[in-house]
Each structure stands twice: as structure tokens, then as C-alpha cells.
Amino acid sequence: DGGITQSPKYLFRKEGQNVTLSCEQNLNHDAMYWYRQDPGQGLRLIYYSQIVNDFQKGDIAEGYSVSREKKESFPLTVTSAQKNPTAFYLCASSIDGARGAREQYFGPGTRLTVT
Amino acid sequence: AQSVAQPEDQVNVAEGNPLTVKCTYSVSGNPYLFWYVQYPNRGLQFLLKYITGDNLVKGSYGFEAEFNKSQTSFHLKKPSALVSDSALYFCAESNFNKFYFGSGTKLNVKP
């Protein structure tokens, strides 16, 4: 089966702890993305990567960090600096990131709850 | 700044009736436009896209969308709604390597 996997599906953490969300794809896609989804707000871009060992900040990068050491993996770390981390996090990939004509394929999401 | 607007938070339609979910965009020039669907606690699924060419785009599950440059709109349509079409629908536009999503429209199809 080809696709994007995110783990875990549900994640609970105490305030002040860093947490890393996993995203893996076997579609051989160059570009990968992380979004945050809050009720009534649609999706907001956190970070994106067009190629291995390169990534750029999205619209709401503060309090988050990423790495892209392998083409198939794009983990997201939610740090203690993120003021309101409780949300539904979605990872996506596309064949390439250039020009924006390529549709994105999404993982099933991770729901993070921080108390 | 680029933005996508979905003016309706919710659309209600009876099964078998046609449905329309509205979307307007703001980018000038030639936009790349997309529709996605999301079922509860799931990721988004791609439905269709407009890049260039014919203004009427056909996609998955019988959905289609009409690109209207003069009205800067890209409304999603289906001739006959199914109860299983009930979900959250997102319109998006892209510019190079970034996507901009609307706030979503919840479609309720009643039997």
C-alpha cells in the first residue's frame, strides 16, 4: 500500500514537554508539508520541505521544529514554546513543490492534546 | 495577500438534489485551485483541481467544479447528492510551493 502514515493517532502530553509527531511516505514524493487544523479555521501551514535537507517556515512556525534527513520522513516537534499546542496535525506530500500545480496527499492526522 | 473564502459554514441538501459548495479566490493572474474532502478525524482527500483549460473540471465521486475568472469563483457541484457525501469540504489555491485553504464548509445531506 502506498501512502502517508502518521503516528500516533492520538497523543497526550503534559504542558512543558516537547513531543515529536511522525510522518512517513512511500510515494517517492519530493515535497512534504505540516499543517495544523483548528475548528472553524481550516488548515494553517507550519513548515514545508521541497527536498531532502531543506525546509522553510510556513505561516505559524513559532514553537515548532522539523527535520528532513530522508526523503520519506518529515517529523514535526512541538516544543514547549508553542503556546497553544492542542490541535489536529496533518502531514501531506506532493510529487514536487514547484509551481503549486500538484495536488497534495494527506496522512490520517495526529490529534495532540496538551494539559 | 492570497486568500480563499468559503462563505457558507454549512450547506444542507436533500438526498437526490443537486448541491453547490461555494468558493472564491483572490489571487490575480492564473490561479491553481483545488477541492478536498475531509471525513471526521481523517486526513483530506483530493477531489479535483483546475490548472488551465476547460472551465468545467470533473473529479472523483461524481463531483465537478466550475472555474469562473470574472467572478473569481470555483464552486463545487454535484448533480445528485448522496447521504455519504456528508463531510467537510475545503477549497484551496496554490502559488508555487504553498497552499492556502479556506475555512471549510460542512455539507449535510439528509435522506
mmCIF file with all atom_site columns, C-alpha atoms in Angstrom:
data_model
loop_
_atom_site.group_PDB
_atom_site.id
_atom_site.type_symbol
_atom_site.label_atom_id
_atom_site.label_alt_id
_atom_site.label_comp_id
_atom_site.label_asym_id
_atom_site.label_entity_id
_atom_site.label_seq_id
_atom_site.pdbx_PDB_ins_code
_atom_site.Cartn_x
_atom_site.Cartn_y
_atom_site.Cartn_z
_atom_site.occupancy
_atom_site.B_iso_or_equiv
_atom_site.pdbx_formal_charge
_atom_site.auth_seq_id
_atom_site.auth_comp_id
_atom_site.auth_asym_id
_atom_site.auth_atom_id
_atom_site.pdbx_PDB_model_num
ATOM 1   C CA . ASP A 1 1   ? 0.000   0.000  0.000   1.00 0.00 ? 1   ASP A CA 1
ATOM 2   C CA . GLY A 1 2   ? 1.310   3.399  -0.959  1.00 0.00 ? 2   GLY A CA 1
ATOM 3   C CA . GLY A 1 3   ? 0.541   6.427  1.102   1.00 0.00 ? 3   GLY A CA 1
ATOM 4   C CA . ILE A 1 4   ? 1.321   8.612  4.052   1.00 0.00 ? 4   ILE A CA 1
ATOM 5   C CA . THR A 1 5   ? 1.334   7.351  7.601   1.00 0.00 ? 5   THR A CA 1
ATOM 6   C CA . GLN A 1 6   ? 1.208   9.426  10.752  1.00 0.00 ? 6   GLN A CA 1
ATOM 7   C CA . SER A 1 7   ? 1.700   8.099  14.216  1.00 0.00 ? 7   SER A CA 1
ATOM 8   C CA . PRO A 1 8   ? 0.349   8.023  16.766  1.00 0.00 ? 8   PRO A CA 1
ATOM 9   C CA . LYS A 1 9   ? -3.311  8.799  16.000  1.00 0.00 ? 9   LYS A CA 1
ATOM 10  C CA . TYR A 1 10  ? -3.856  10.289 19.469  1.00 0.00 ? 10  TYR A CA 1
ATOM 11  C CA . LEU A 1 11  ? -1.159  11.819 21.671  1.00 0.00 ? 11  LEU A CA 1
ATOM 12  C CA . PHE A 1 12  ? -1.403  13.230 25.160  1.00 0.00 ? 12  PHE A CA 1
ATOM 13  C CA . ARG A 1 13  ? 1.316   15.310 26.794  1.00 0.00 ? 13  ARG A CA 1
ATOM 14  C CA . LYS A 1 14  ? 1.817   17.454 29.831  1.00 0.00 ? 14  LYS A CA 1
ATOM 15  C CA . GLU A 1 15  ? 2.471   21.144 29.389  1.00 0.00 ? 15  GLU A CA 1
ATOM 16  C CA . GLY A 1 16  ? 6.175   21.942 29.128  1.00 0.00 ? 16  GLY A CA 1
ATOM 17  C CA . GLN A 1 17  ? 7.149   18.722 27.372  1.00 0.00 ? 17  GLN A CA 1
ATOM 18  C CA . ASN A 1 18  ? 8.400   18.551 23.804  1.00 0.00 ? 18  ASN A CA 1
ATOM 19  C CA . VAL A 1 19  ? 6.686   15.987 21.595  1.00 0.00 ? 19  VAL A CA 1
ATOM 20  C CA . THR A 1 20  ? 7.556   14.639 18.142  1.00 0.00 ? 20  THR A CA 1
ATOM 21  C CA . LEU A 1 21  ? 4.935   13.644 15.579  1.00 0.00 ? 21  LEU A CA 1
ATOM 22  C CA . SER A 1 22  ? 5.910   11.127 12.942  1.00 0.00 ? 22  SER A CA 1
ATOM 23  C CA . CYS A 1 23  ? 5.174   11.388 9.214   1.00 0.00 ? 23  CYS A CA 1
ATOM 24  C CA . GLU A 1 24  ? 6.358   8.822  6.660   1.00 0.00 ? 24  GLU A CA 1
ATOM 25  C CA . GLN A 1 25  ? 5.519   8.500  2.963   1.00 0.00 ? 25  GLN A CA 1
ATOM 26  C CA . ASN A 1 26  ? 6.349   5.800  0.414   1.00 0.00 ? 26  ASN A CA 1
ATOM 27  C CA . LEU A 1 27  ? 5.059   7.725  -2.598  1.00 0.00 ? 27  LEU A CA 1
ATOM 28  C CA . ASN A 1 28  ? 8.530   8.902  -3.604  1.00 0.00 ? 28  ASN A CA 1
ATOM 29  C CA . HIS A 1 29  ? 7.318   12.487 -3.311  1.00 0.00 ? 29  HIS A CA 1
ATOM 30  C CA . ASP A 1 30  ? 9.860   15.293 -3.072  1.00 0.00 ? 30  ASP A CA 1
ATOM 31  C CA . ALA A 1 31  ? 7.743   17.806 -1.157  1.00 0.00 ? 31  ALA A CA 1
ATOM 32  C CA . MET A 1 32  ? 6.282   17.370 2.323   1.00 0.00 ? 32  MET A CA 1
ATOM 33  C CA . TYR A 1 33  ? 4.168   19.667 4.488   1.00 0.00 ? 33  TYR A CA 1
ATOM 34  C CA . TRP A 1 34  ? 2.873   20.031 8.032   1.00 0.00 ? 34  TRP A CA 1
ATOM 35  C CA . TYR A 1 35  ? -0.456  21.708 8.775   1.00 0.00 ? 35  TYR A CA 1
ATOM 36  C CA . ARG A 1 36  ? -2.348  22.484 11.916  1.00 0.00 ? 36  ARG A CA 1
ATOM 37  C CA . GLN A 1 37  ? -6.144  22.277 11.909  1.00 0.00 ? 37  GLN A CA 1
ATOM 38  C CA . ASP A 1 38  ? -8.309  24.042 14.482  1.00 0.00 ? 38  ASP A CA 1
ATOM 39  C CA . PRO A 1 39  ? -12.116 24.099 14.441  1.00 0.00 ? 39  PRO A CA 1
ATOM 40  C CA . GLY A 1 40  ? -13.512 26.715 12.070  1.00 0.00 ? 40  GLY A CA 1
ATOM 41  C CA . GLN A 1 41  ? -10.090 27.856 10.865  1.00 0.00 ? 41  GLN A CA 1
ATOM 42  C CA . GLY A 1 42  ? -9.208  25.498 8.062   1.00 0.00 ? 42  GLY A CA 1
ATOM 43  C CA . LEU A 1 43  ? -5.598  24.403 7.688   1.00 0.00 ? 43  LEU A CA 1
ATOM 44  C CA . ARG A 1 44  ? -2.599  26.545 8.520   1.00 0.00 ? 44  ARG A CA 1
ATOM 45  C CA . LEU A 1 45  ? 0.868   25.758 7.204   1.00 0.00 ? 45  LEU A CA 1
ATOM 46  C CA . ILE A 1 46  ? 3.552   25.147 9.823   1.00 0.00 ? 46  ILE A CA 1
ATOM 47  C CA . TYR A 1 47  ? 6.582   24.020 7.783   1.00 0.00 ? 47  TYR A CA 1
ATOM 48  C CA . TYR A 1 48  ? 7.258   22.625 4.352   1.00 0.00 ? 48  TYR A CA 1
ATOM 49  C CA . SER A 1 49  ? 10.148  20.918 2.625   1.00 0.00 ? 49  SER A CA 1
ATOM 50  C CA . GLN A 1 50  ? 10.751  20.712 -1.110  1.00 0.00 ? 50  GLN A CA 1
ATOM 51  C CA . ILE A 1 51  ? 13.793  18.495 -0.945  1.00 0.00 ? 51  ILE A CA 1
ATOM 52  C CA . VAL A 1 52  ? 15.883  16.486 1.498   1.00 0.00 ? 52  VAL A CA 1
ATOM 53  C CA . ASN A 1 53  ? 17.914  18.567 3.977   1.00 0.00 ? 53  ASN A CA 1
ATOM 54  C CA . ASP A 1 54  ? 15.936  21.700 3.181   1.00 0.00 ? 54  ASP A CA 1
ATOM 55  C CA . PHE A 1 55  ? 12.793  23.169 4.736   1.00 0.00 ? 55  PHE A CA 1
ATOM 56  C CA . GLN A 1 56  ? 11.052  26.520 5.097   1.00 0.00 ? 56  GLN A CA 1
ATOM 57  C CA . LYS A 1 57  ? 8.818   28.116 7.682   1.00 0.00 ? 57  LYS A CA 1
ATOM 58  C CA . GLY A 1 58  ? 5.135   28.388 6.950   1.00 0.00 ? 58  GLY A CA 1
ATOM 59  C CA . ASP A 1 59  ? 2.664   30.857 8.394   1.00 0.00 ? 59  ASP A CA 1
ATOM 60  C CA . ILE A 1 60  ? 2.722   29.598 12.004  1.00 0.00 ? 60  ILE A CA 1
ATOM 61  C CA . ALA A 1 61  ? 6.204   28.100 12.564  1.00 0.00 ? 61  ALA A CA 1
ATOM 62  C CA . GLU A 1 62  ? 6.828   29.576 16.025  1.00 0.00 ? 62  GLU A CA 1
ATOM 63  C CA . GLY A 1 63  ? 7.131   26.858 18.651  1.00 0.00 ? 63  GLY A CA 1
ATOM 64  C CA . TYR A 1 64  ? 7.661   24.095 16.100  1.00 0.00 ? 64  TYR A CA 1
ATOM 65  C CA . SER A 1 65  ? 10.705  22.470 14.511  1.00 0.00 ? 65  SER A CA 1
ATOM 66  C CA . VAL A 1 66  ? 11.230  19.936 11.728  1.00 0.00 ? 66  VAL A CA 1
ATOM 67  C CA . SER A 1 67  ? 13.930  17.905 10.046  1.00 0.00 ? 67  SER A CA 1
ATOM 68  C CA . ARG A 1 68  ? 14.174  16.300 6.607   1.00 0.00 ? 68  ARG A CA 1
ATOM 69  C CA . GLU A 1 69  ? 17.089  13.880 6.734   1.00 0.00 ? 69  GLU A CA 1
ATOM 70  C CA . LYS A 1 70  ? 15.392  11.312 4.493   1.00 0.00 ? 70  LYS A CA 1
ATOM 71  C CA . LYS A 1 71  ? 13.080  11.755 1.516   1.00 0.00 ? 71  LYS A CA 1
ATOM 72  C CA . GLU A 1 72  ? 10.370  9.615  3.075   1.00 0.00 ? 72  GLU A CA 1
ATOM 73  C CA . SER A 1 73  ? 10.349  11.149 6.557   1.00 0.00 ? 73  SER A CA 1
ATOM 74  C CA . PHE A 1 74  ? 9.395   14.612 7.860   1.00 0.00 ? 74  PHE A CA 1
ATOM 75  C CA . PRO A 1 75  ? 8.964   14.587 11.656  1.00 0.00 ? 75  PRO A CA 1
ATOM 76  C CA . LEU A 1 76  ? 7.478   17.578 13.477  1.00 0.00 ? 76  LEU A CA 1
ATOM 77  C CA . THR A 1 77  ? 8.492   18.530 17.023  1.00 0.00 ? 77  THR A CA 1
ATOM 78  C CA . VAL A 1 78  ? 6.057   20.587 19.056  1.00 0.00 ? 78  VAL A CA 1
ATOM 79  C CA . THR A 1 79  ? 8.161   22.396 21.616  1.00 0.00 ? 79  THR A CA 1
ATOM 80  C CA . SER A 1 80  ? 7.217   23.835 24.989  1.00 0.00 ? 80  SER A CA 1
ATOM 81  C CA . ALA A 1 81  ? 7.437   27.273 23.352  1.00 0.00 ? 81  ALA A CA 1
ATOM 82  C CA . GLN A 1 82  ? 4.238   26.639 21.402  1.00 0.00 ? 82  GLN A CA 1
ATOM 83  C CA . LYS A 1 83  ? 1.601   28.497 23.409  1.00 0.00 ? 83  LYS A CA 1
ATOM 84  C CA . ASN A 1 84  ? -1.457  26.562 22.309  1.00 0.00 ? 84  ASN A CA 1
ATOM 85  C CA . PRO A 1 85  ? -0.346  23.162 21.005  1.00 0.00 ? 85  PRO A CA 1
ATOM 86  C CA . THR A 1 86  ? -3.609  21.235 21.348  1.00 0.00 ? 86  THR A CA 1
ATOM 87  C CA . ALA A 1 87  ? -4.811  20.649 17.767  1.00 0.00 ? 87  ALA A CA 1
ATOM 88  C CA . PHE A 1 88  ? -5.182  18.183 14.924  1.00 0.00 ? 88  PHE A CA 1
ATOM 89  C CA . TYR A 1 89  ? -1.929  17.921 12.946  1.00 0.00 ? 89  TYR A CA 1
ATOM 90  C CA . LEU A 1 90  ? -1.880  16.858 9.313   1.00 0.00 ? 90  LEU A CA 1
ATOM 91  C CA . CYS A 1 91  ? 1.090   15.847 7.205   1.00 0.00 ? 91  CYS A CA 1
ATOM 92  C CA . ALA A 1 92  ? 0.938   15.969 3.414   1.00 0.00 ? 92  ALA A CA 1
ATOM 93  C CA . SER A 1 93  ? 3.165   15.324 0.430   1.00 0.00 ? 93  SER A CA 1
ATOM 94  C CA . SER A 1 94  ? 3.197   16.143 -3.266  1.00 0.00 ? 94  SER A CA 1
ATOM 95  C CA . ILE A 1 95  ? 5.264   14.941 -6.198  1.00 0.00 ? 95  ILE A CA 1
ATOM 96  C CA . ASP A 1 96  ? 7.115   18.214 -6.195  1.00 0.00 ? 96  ASP A CA 1
ATOM 97  C CA . GLY A 1 97  ? 6.636   21.583 -4.603  1.00 0.00 ? 97  GLY A CA 1
ATOM 98  C CA . ALA A 1 98  ? 7.401   23.712 -7.592  1.00 0.00 ? 98  ALA A CA 1
ATOM 99  C CA . ARG A 1 99  ? 4.730   25.873 -9.206  1.00 0.00 ? 99  ARG A CA 1
ATOM 100 C CA . GLY A 1 100 ? 1.924   24.592 -6.985  1.00 0.00 ? 100 GLY A CA 1
ATOM 101 C CA . ALA A 1 101 ? 0.126   22.647 -9.709  1.00 0.00 ? 101 ALA A CA 1
ATOM 102 C CA . ARG A 1 102 ? 0.457   19.316 -7.956  1.00 0.00 ? 102 ARG A CA 1
ATOM 103 C CA . GLU A 1 103 ? -2.205  18.109 -5.545  1.00 0.00 ? 103 GLU A CA 1
ATOM 104 C CA . GLN A 1 104 ? -1.248  17.137 -2.032  1.00 0.00 ? 104 GLN A CA 1
ATOM 105 C CA . TYR A 1 105 ? -1.826  13.752 -0.454  1.00 0.00 ? 105 TYR A CA 1
ATOM 106 C CA . PHE A 1 106 ? -2.652  13.780 3.248   1.00 0.00 ? 106 PHE A CA 1
ATOM 107 C CA . GLY A 1 107 ? -1.969  11.428 6.116   1.00 0.00 ? 107 GLY A CA 1
ATOM 108 C CA . PRO A 1 108 ? -4.717  10.450 8.593   1.00 0.00 ? 108 PRO A CA 1
ATOM 109 C CA . GLY A 1 109 ? -3.615  13.036 11.152  1.00 0.00 ? 109 GLY A CA 1
ATOM 110 C CA . THR A 1 110 ? -2.477  13.091 14.779  1.00 0.00 ? 110 THR A CA 1
ATOM 111 C CA . ARG A 1 111 ? -4.675  14.643 17.441  1.00 0.00 ? 111 ARG A CA 1
ATOM 112 C CA . LEU A 1 112 ? -2.445  16.174 20.108  1.00 0.00 ? 112 LEU A CA 1
ATOM 113 C CA . THR A 1 113 ? -3.839  17.114 23.494  1.00 0.00 ? 113 THR A CA 1
ATOM 114 C CA . VAL A 1 114 ? -1.650  19.021 25.942  1.00 0.00 ? 114 VAL A CA 1
ATOM 115 C CA . THR A 1 115 ? -2.845  19.503 29.518  1.00 0.00 ? 115 THR A CA 1
ATOM 116 C CA . ALA B 2 1   ? -2.233  38.519 0.333   1.00 0.00 ? 1   ALA B CA 1
ATOM 117 C CA . GLN B 2 2   ? -3.724  35.399 -1.125  1.00 0.00 ? 2   GLN B CA 1
ATOM 118 C CA . SER B 2 3   ? -6.902  34.095 0.428   1.00 0.00 ? 3   SER B CA 1
ATOM 119 C CA . VAL B 2 4   ? -9.681  31.687 -0.264  1.00 0.00 ? 4   VAL B CA 1
ATOM 120 C CA . ALA B 2 5   ? -13.180 32.310 1.010   1.00 0.00 ? 5   ALA B CA 1
ATOM 121 C CA . GLN B 2 6   ? -15.867 29.771 1.650   1.00 0.00 ? 6   GLN B CA 1
ATOM 122 C CA . PRO B 2 7   ? -18.847 31.955 2.571   1.00 0.00 ? 7   PRO B CA 1
ATOM 123 C CA . GLU B 2 8   ? -21.027 29.172 3.969   1.00 0.00 ? 8   GLU B CA 1
ATOM 124 C CA . ASP B 2 9   ? -20.087 27.338 7.162   1.00 0.00 ? 9   ASP B CA 1
ATOM 125 C CA . GLN B 2 10  ? -22.750 24.729 6.421   1.00 0.00 ? 10  GLN B CA 1
ATOM 126 C CA . VAL B 2 11  ? -24.839 23.598 3.466   1.00 0.00 ? 11  VAL B CA 1
ATOM 127 C CA . ASN B 2 12  ? -27.900 21.408 3.860   1.00 0.00 ? 12  ASN B CA 1
ATOM 128 C CA . VAL B 2 13  ? -29.375 19.478 0.954   1.00 0.00 ? 13  VAL B CA 1
ATOM 129 C CA . ALA B 2 14  ? -31.779 16.581 0.498   1.00 0.00 ? 14  ALA B CA 1
ATOM 130 C CA . GLU B 2 15  ? -30.529 13.341 -0.994  1.00 0.00 ? 15  GLU B CA 1
ATOM 131 C CA . GLY B 2 16  ? -31.021 13.289 -4.745  1.00 0.00 ? 16  GLY B CA 1
ATOM 132 C CA . ASN B 2 17  ? -30.989 17.087 -5.074  1.00 0.00 ? 17  ASN B CA 1
ATOM 133 C CA . PRO B 2 18  ? -28.141 18.993 -6.692  1.00 0.00 ? 18  PRO B CA 1
ATOM 134 C CA . LEU B 2 19  ? -25.558 20.520 -4.382  1.00 0.00 ? 19  LEU B CA 1
ATOM 135 C CA . THR B 2 20  ? -23.261 23.522 -4.610  1.00 0.00 ? 20  THR B CA 1
ATOM 136 C CA . VAL B 2 21  ? -20.458 24.448 -2.223  1.00 0.00 ? 21  VAL B CA 1
ATOM 137 C CA . LYS B 2 22  ? -19.124 27.939 -2.874  1.00 0.00 ? 22  LYS B CA 1
ATOM 138 C CA . CYS B 2 23  ? -15.548 29.177 -3.063  1.00 0.00 ? 23  CYS B CA 1
ATOM 139 C CA . THR B 2 24  ? -13.997 32.456 -4.135  1.00 0.00 ? 24  THR B CA 1
ATOM 140 C CA . TYR B 2 25  ? -10.310 33.192 -4.528  1.00 0.00 ? 25  TYR B CA 1
ATOM 141 C CA . SER B 2 26  ? -8.205  36.310 -4.549  1.00 0.00 ? 26  SER B CA 1
ATOM 142 C CA . VAL B 2 27  ? -5.012  35.619 -6.451  1.00 0.00 ? 27  VAL B CA 1
ATOM 143 C CA . SER B 2 28  ? -4.567  37.556 -9.648  1.00 0.00 ? 28  SER B CA 1
ATOM 144 C CA . GLY B 2 29  ? -3.392  36.010 -12.866 1.00 0.00 ? 29  GLY B CA 1
ATOM 145 C CA . ASN B 2 30  ? -3.844  32.291 -13.372 1.00 0.00 ? 30  ASN B CA 1
ATOM 146 C CA . PRO B 2 31  ? -4.629  30.512 -10.116 1.00 0.00 ? 31  PRO B CA 1
ATOM 147 C CA . TYR B 2 32  ? -4.245  26.859 -9.318  1.00 0.00 ? 32  TYR B CA 1
ATOM 148 C CA . LEU B 2 33  ? -7.407  25.789 -7.481  1.00 0.00 ? 33  LEU B CA 1
ATOM 149 C CA . PHE B 2 34  ? -8.290  22.602 -5.629  1.00 0.00 ? 34  PHE B CA 1
ATOM 150 C CA . TRP B 2 35  ? -11.117 20.932 -3.753  1.00 0.00 ? 35  TRP B CA 1
ATOM 151 C CA . TYR B 2 36  ? -10.580 18.459 -0.922  1.00 0.00 ? 36  TYR B CA 1
ATOM 152 C CA . VAL B 2 37  ? -12.981 16.488 1.279   1.00 0.00 ? 37  VAL B CA 1
ATOM 153 C CA . GLN B 2 38  ? -12.451 15.505 4.905   1.00 0.00 ? 38  GLN B CA 1
ATOM 154 C CA . TYR B 2 39  ? -14.374 12.874 6.829   1.00 0.00 ? 39  TYR B CA 1
ATOM 155 C CA . PRO B 2 40  ? -14.379 13.037 10.664  1.00 0.00 ? 40  PRO B CA 1
ATOM 156 C CA . ASN B 2 41  ? -10.973 12.511 12.273  1.00 0.00 ? 41  ASN B CA 1
ATOM 157 C CA . ARG B 2 42  ? -9.363  11.772 8.913   1.00 0.00 ? 42  ARG B CA 1
ATOM 158 C CA . GLY B 2 43  ? -6.956  13.492 6.574   1.00 0.00 ? 43  GLY B CA 1
ATOM 159 C CA . LEU B 2 44  ? -8.052  15.395 3.494   1.00 0.00 ? 44  LEU B CA 1
ATOM 160 C CA . GLN B 2 45  ? -8.751  13.610 0.225   1.00 0.00 ? 45  GLN B CA 1
ATOM 161 C CA . PHE B 2 46  ? -8.162  15.285 -3.132  1.00 0.00 ? 46  PHE B CA 1
ATOM 162 C CA . LEU B 2 47  ? -11.302 15.688 -5.265  1.00 0.00 ? 47  LEU B CA 1
ATOM 163 C CA . LEU B 2 48  ? -10.312 17.804 -8.256  1.00 0.00 ? 48  LEU B CA 1
ATOM 164 C CA . LYS B 2 49  ? -8.181  20.698 -9.457  1.00 0.00 ? 49  LYS B CA 1
ATOM 165 C CA . TYR B 2 50  ? -8.144  23.479 -12.010 1.00 0.00 ? 50  TYR B CA 1
ATOM 166 C CA . ILE B 2 51  ? -4.814  24.353 -13.573 1.00 0.00 ? 51  ILE B CA 1
ATOM 167 C CA . THR B 2 52  ? -5.694  25.580 -17.039 1.00 0.00 ? 52  THR B CA 1
ATOM 168 C CA . GLY B 2 53  ? -8.008  24.799 -19.927 1.00 0.00 ? 53  GLY B CA 1
ATOM 169 C CA . ASP B 2 54  ? -11.688 23.869 -19.732 1.00 0.00 ? 54  ASP B CA 1
ATOM 170 C CA . ASN B 2 55  ? -13.525 25.835 -17.049 1.00 0.00 ? 55  ASN B CA 1
ATOM 171 C CA . LEU B 2 56  ? -15.559 22.790 -16.006 1.00 0.00 ? 56  LEU B CA 1
ATOM 172 C CA . VAL B 2 57  ? -13.427 20.300 -14.142 1.00 0.00 ? 57  VAL B CA 1
ATOM 173 C CA . LYS B 2 58  ? -14.613 16.783 -13.320 1.00 0.00 ? 58  LYS B CA 1
ATOM 174 C CA . GLY B 2 59  ? -13.290 14.909 -10.314 1.00 0.00 ? 59  GLY B CA 1
ATOM 175 C CA . SER B 2 60  ? -13.810 11.968 -8.012  1.00 0.00 ? 60  SER B CA 1
ATOM 176 C CA . TYR B 2 61  ? -17.166 10.605 -6.774  1.00 0.00 ? 61  TYR B CA 1
ATOM 177 C CA . GLY B 2 62  ? -19.193 12.500 -9.388  1.00 0.00 ? 62  GLY B CA 1
ATOM 178 C CA . PHE B 2 63  ? -18.100 15.959 -8.234  1.00 0.00 ? 63  PHE B CA 1
ATOM 179 C CA . GLU B 2 64  ? -17.289 18.770 -10.611 1.00 0.00 ? 64  GLU B CA 1
ATOM 180 C CA . ALA B 2 65  ? -16.300 22.404 -10.259 1.00 0.00 ? 65  ALA B CA 1
ATOM 181 C CA . GLU B 2 66  ? -16.643 25.428 -12.467 1.00 0.00 ? 66  GLU B CA 1
ATOM 182 C CA . PHE B 2 67  ? -13.869 27.996 -12.725 1.00 0.00 ? 67  PHE B CA 1
ATOM 183 C CA . ASN B 2 68  ? -15.225 31.498 -13.319 1.00 0.00 ? 68  ASN B CA 1
ATOM 184 C CA . LYS B 2 69  ? -12.479 34.059 -13.791 1.00 0.00 ? 69  LYS B CA 1
ATOM 185 C CA . SER B 2 70  ? -14.753 37.100 -13.954 1.00 0.00 ? 70  SER B CA 1
ATOM 186 C CA . GLN B 2 71  ? -16.353 36.205 -10.620 1.00 0.00 ? 71  GLN B CA 1
ATOM 187 C CA . THR B 2 72  ? -13.119 34.740 -9.155  1.00 0.00 ? 72  THR B CA 1
ATOM 188 C CA . SER B 2 73  ? -15.079 31.680 -8.124  1.00 0.00 ? 73  SER B CA 1
ATOM 189 C CA . PHE B 2 74  ? -14.544 27.932 -8.145  1.00 0.00 ? 74  PHE B CA 1
ATOM 190 C CA . HIS B 2 75  ? -17.784 26.391 -6.872  1.00 0.00 ? 75  HIS B CA 1
ATOM 191 C CA . LEU B 2 76  ? -18.030 22.657 -6.239  1.00 0.00 ? 76  LEU B CA 1
ATOM 192 C CA . LYS B 2 77  ? -21.109 20.918 -7.638  1.00 0.00 ? 77  LYS B CA 1
ATOM 193 C CA . LYS B 2 78  ? -22.767 17.549 -7.891  1.00 0.00 ? 78  LYS B CA 1
ATOM 194 C CA . PRO B 2 79  ? -25.986 16.831 -9.815  1.00 0.00 ? 79  PRO B CA 1
ATOM 195 C CA . SER B 2 80  ? -27.440 14.392 -7.265  1.00 0.00 ? 80  SER B CA 1
ATOM 196 C CA . ALA B 2 81  ? -26.292 14.357 -3.632  1.00 0.00 ? 81  ALA B CA 1
ATOM 197 C CA . LEU B 2 82  ? -25.794 11.190 -1.597  1.00 0.00 ? 82  LEU B CA 1
ATOM 198 C CA . VAL B 2 83  ? -26.001 10.838 2.177   1.00 0.00 ? 83  VAL B CA 1
ATOM 199 C CA . SER B 2 84  ? -22.430 9.547  2.031   1.00 0.00 ? 84  SER B CA 1
ATOM 200 C CA . ASP B 2 85  ? -21.331 12.930 0.610   1.00 0.00 ? 85  ASP B CA 1
ATOM 201 C CA . SER B 2 86  ? -21.850 14.434 4.071   1.00 0.00 ? 86  SER B CA 1
ATOM 202 C CA . ALA B 2 87  ? -18.423 15.717 5.110   1.00 0.00 ? 87  ALA B CA 1
ATOM 203 C CA . LEU B 2 88  ? -16.271 18.828 5.436   1.00 0.00 ? 88  LEU B CA 1
ATOM 204 C CA . TYR B 2 89  ? -15.163 20.364 2.136   1.00 0.00 ? 89  TYR B CA 1
ATOM 205 C CA . PHE B 2 90  ? -12.155 22.612 1.645   1.00 0.00 ? 90  PHE B CA 1
ATOM 206 C CA . CYS B 2 91  ? -11.285 24.838 -1.249  1.00 0.00 ? 91  CYS B CA 1
ATOM 207 C CA . ALA B 2 92  ? -7.607  25.717 -1.729  1.00 0.00 ? 92  ALA B CA 1
ATOM 208 C CA . GLU B 2 93  ? -5.429  27.775 -4.017  1.00 0.00 ? 93  GLU B CA 1
ATOM 209 C CA . SER B 2 94  ? -1.728  27.418 -4.507  1.00 0.00 ? 94  SER B CA 1
ATOM 210 C CA . ASN B 2 95  ? 1.095   29.632 -5.522  1.00 0.00 ? 95  ASN B CA 1
ATOM 211 C CA . PHE B 2 96  ? 4.364   27.851 -6.236  1.00 0.00 ? 96  PHE B CA 1
ATOM 212 C CA . ASN B 2 97  ? 5.032   25.753 -3.173  1.00 0.00 ? 97  ASN B CA 1
ATOM 213 C CA . LYS B 2 98  ? 2.394   26.988 -0.721  1.00 0.00 ? 98  LYS B CA 1
ATOM 214 C CA . PHE B 2 99  ? -1.257  26.158 -0.403  1.00 0.00 ? 99  PHE B CA 1
ATOM 215 C CA . TYR B 2 100 ? -3.920  28.433 1.077   1.00 0.00 ? 100 TYR B CA 1
ATOM 216 C CA . PHE B 2 101 ? -7.033  26.706 2.400   1.00 0.00 ? 101 PHE B CA 1
ATOM 217 C CA . GLY B 2 102 ? -10.486 28.064 3.022   1.00 0.00 ? 102 GLY B CA 1
ATOM 218 C CA . SER B 2 103 ? -12.112 27.612 6.407   1.00 0.00 ? 103 SER B CA 1
ATOM 219 C CA . GLY B 2 104 ? -14.220 24.697 5.201   1.00 0.00 ? 104 GLY B CA 1
ATOM 220 C CA . THR B 2 105 ? -17.911 24.072 4.535   1.00 0.00 ? 105 THR B CA 1
ATOM 221 C CA . LYS B 2 106 ? -19.794 21.308 6.265   1.00 0.00 ? 106 LYS B CA 1
ATOM 222 C CA . LEU B 2 107 ? -22.129 19.534 3.862   1.00 0.00 ? 107 LEU B CA 1
ATOM 223 C CA . ASN B 2 108 ? -25.131 17.771 5.352   1.00 0.00 ? 108 ASN B CA 1
ATOM 224 C CA . VAL B 2 109 ? -27.124 15.523 3.031   1.00 0.00 ? 109 VAL B CA 1
ATOM 225 C CA . LYS B 2 110 ? -30.419 14.418 4.559   1.00 0.00 ? 110 LYS B CA 1
ATOM 226 C CA . PRO B 2 111 ? -32.141 11.178 3.493   1.00 0.00 ? 111 PRO B CA 1
#
